[in-house]
PDB file of C-alpha atoms in Angstrom:
ATOM      1  CA  MET V   1      95.446  63.484 -28.399  1.00 82.00           C
ATOM      2  CA  HIS V   2      95.302  66.863 -26.709  1.00 90.00           C
ATOM      3  CA  THR V   3      98.287  69.097 -26.021  1.00 89.00           C
ATOM      4  CA  LEU V   4      99.000  71.003 -22.823  1.00 86.00           C
ATOM      5  CA  SER V   5     101.021  74.183 -22.988  1.00 90.00           C
ATOM      6  CA  LEU V   6     102.352  75.174 -19.595  1.00 89.00           C
ATOM      7  CA  PRO V   7     104.284  78.364 -19.017  1.00 92.00           C
ATOM      8  CA  TYR V   8     107.117  78.265 -16.496  1.00 92.00           C
ATOM      9  CA  PRO V   9     109.319  81.067 -15.188  1.00 93.00           C
ATOM     10  CA  ASP V  10     112.888  81.592 -16.333  1.00 92.00           C
ATOM     11  CA  ASP V  11     113.928  81.119 -12.693  1.00 94.00           C
ATOM     12  CA  LEU V  12     112.925  77.452 -12.875  1.00 94.00           C
ATOM     13  CA  LEU V  13     115.059  77.002 -15.944  1.00 91.00           C
ATOM     14  CA  ILE V  14     118.015  78.768 -14.336  1.00 94.00           C
ATOM     15  CA  THR V  15     117.829  76.934 -10.996  1.00 95.00           C
ATOM     16  CA  SER V  16     117.437  73.561 -12.692  1.00 94.00           C
ATOM     17  CA  GLY V  17     120.610  74.106 -14.694  1.00 95.00           C
ATOM     18  CA  LYS V  18     118.991  72.217 -17.562  1.00 95.00           C
ATOM     19  CA  SER V  19     118.238  73.038 -21.136  1.00 95.00           C
ATOM     20  CA  PRO V  20     114.603  73.884 -21.896  1.00 94.00           C
ATOM     21  CA  GLN V  21     114.175  70.461 -23.554  1.00 95.00           C
ATOM     22  CA  ALA V  22     115.655  68.580 -20.569  1.00 95.00           C
ATOM     23  CA  LEU V  23     113.542  70.543 -18.095  1.00 95.00           C
ATOM     24  CA  GLU V  24     110.364  69.922 -20.085  1.00 94.00           C
ATOM     25  CA  LYS V  25     111.186  66.207 -20.254  1.00 95.00           C
ATOM     26  CA  GLU V  26     111.671  66.154 -16.479  1.00 96.00           C
ATOM     27  CA  LEU V  27     108.375  68.000 -15.922  1.00 96.00           C
ATOM     28  CA  ALA V  28     106.530  65.520 -18.153  1.00 96.00           C
ATOM     29  CA  PHE V  29     108.109  62.663 -16.177  1.00 97.00           C
ATOM     30  CA  LEU V  30     107.096  64.188 -12.842  1.00 97.00           C
ATOM     31  CA  LEU V  31     103.528  64.669 -14.088  1.00 97.00           C
ATOM     32  CA  ALA V  32     103.423  61.049 -15.250  1.00 97.00           C
ATOM     33  CA  VAL V  33     104.695  59.902 -11.842  1.00 97.00           C
ATOM     34  CA  LYS V  34     102.027  61.862 -10.005  1.00 97.00           C
ATOM     35  CA  LEU V  35      99.249  60.620 -12.280  1.00 96.00           C
ATOM     36  CA  PHE V  36     100.529  57.073 -11.724  1.00 94.00           C
ATOM     37  CA  GLU V  37     100.516  57.606  -7.947  1.00 93.00           C
ATOM     38  CA  LEU V  38      96.942  58.896  -8.151  1.00 93.00           C
ATOM     39  CA  ARG V  39      96.016  55.800 -10.211  1.00 90.00           C
ATOM     40  CA  ARG V  40      94.905  57.877 -13.160  1.00 94.00           C
ATOM     41  CA  PHE V  41      97.594  56.259 -15.311  1.00 93.00           C
ATOM     42  CA  SER V  42      98.629  52.647 -15.473  1.00 90.00           C
ATOM     43  CA  LEU V  43     102.333  51.914 -15.451  1.00 91.00           C
ATOM     44  CA  GLY V  44     102.348  51.531 -19.229  1.00 92.00           C
ATOM     45  CA  LYS V  45     100.389  54.717 -19.886  1.00 94.00           C
ATOM     46  CA  ALA V  46     102.584  56.701 -17.490  1.00 95.00           C
ATOM     47  CA  ALA V  47     105.725  55.411 -19.190  1.00 96.00           C
ATOM     48  CA  ALA V  48     104.342  56.224 -22.640  1.00 96.00           C
ATOM     49  CA  PHE V  49     103.250  59.688 -21.486  1.00 96.00           C
ATOM     50  CA  CYS V  50     106.843  60.653 -20.756  1.00 96.00           C
ATOM     51  CA  ASN V  51     108.314  58.703 -23.698  1.00 96.00           C
ATOM     52  CA  MET V  52     109.982  56.009 -21.587  1.00 97.00           C
ATOM     53  CA  GLY V  53     109.891  52.270 -21.753  1.00 96.00           C
ATOM     54  CA  LYS V  54     108.127  50.499 -18.895  1.00 94.00           C
ATOM     55  CA  LEU V  55     111.370  49.120 -17.493  1.00 94.00           C
ATOM     56  CA  GLN V  56     113.055  52.537 -17.450  1.00 97.00           C
ATOM     57  CA  PHE V  57     109.973  54.110 -15.856  1.00 96.00           C
ATOM     58  CA  MET V  58     109.942  51.384 -13.188  1.00 94.00           C
ATOM     59  CA  PHE V  59     113.632  52.018 -12.519  1.00 96.00           C
ATOM     60  CA  GLU V  60     113.006  55.745 -12.141  1.00 97.00           C
ATOM     61  CA  LEU V  61     110.085  55.082  -9.768  1.00 96.00           C
ATOM     62  CA  GLY V  62     112.417  52.947  -7.663  1.00 94.00           C
ATOM     63  CA  ARG V  63     115.030  55.695  -7.660  1.00 96.00           C
ATOM     64  CA  LEU V  64     112.354  58.033  -6.262  1.00 95.00           C
ATOM     65  CA  GLU V  65     111.281  55.337  -3.765  1.00 94.00           C
ATOM     66  CA  ILE V  66     107.794  55.154  -5.267  1.00 92.00           C
ATOM     67  CA  PRO V  67     106.287  51.667  -5.233  1.00 90.00           C
ATOM     68  CA  VAL V  68     105.633  50.172  -8.641  1.00 87.00           C
ATOM     69  CA  ILE V  69     102.830  48.045  -7.210  1.00 82.00           C
ATOM     70  CA  ASN V  70     100.376  50.183  -5.318  1.00 68.00           C
ATOM     71  CA  LEU V  71      97.644  48.038  -3.790  1.00 67.00           C
ATOM     72  CA  ASP V  72      95.192  49.174  -1.145  1.00 70.00           C
ATOM     73  CA  ASP V  73      94.515  47.090   1.993  1.00 74.00           C
ATOM     74  CA  ASP V  74      91.550  45.236   0.467  1.00 75.00           C
ATOM     75  CA  GLN V  75      93.525  44.319  -2.639  1.00 66.00           C
ATOM     76  CA  ILE V  76      96.422  43.026  -0.521  1.00 70.00           C
ATOM     77  CA  ALA V  77      94.032  40.932   1.577  1.00 73.00           C
ATOM     78  CA  ASP V  78      92.457  39.515  -1.584  1.00 72.00           C
ATOM     79  CA  GLU V  79      95.886  38.585  -2.963  1.00 67.00           C
ATOM     80  CA  LEU V  80      96.929  36.919   0.301  1.00 73.00           C
ATOM     81  CA  ASN V  81      93.678  34.961   0.574  1.00 78.00           C
ATOM     82  CA  ASP V  82      93.833  33.545  -2.959  1.00 62.00           C
ATOM     83  CA  ASP V  83      94.810  29.883  -2.949  1.00 53.00           C
TER      84      ASP V  83
END
């Protein structure tokens, strides 16, 4: 597995009011959410990326009003047409 080192300004740490560890955990979560939204990560991979269980990750997605199931129009039509 590769590692990403990402510098961030002290201002971000100060305005967040979080410890460096808590802020970095939040940033990893937000990256996982975005990669999930872009369909680059499955739900399970996104949860694992930010060290969460699937259920907790799903809960957090709901809190952010991000759909857990993200189907395009063709996929929805296929699901509705299956008998």
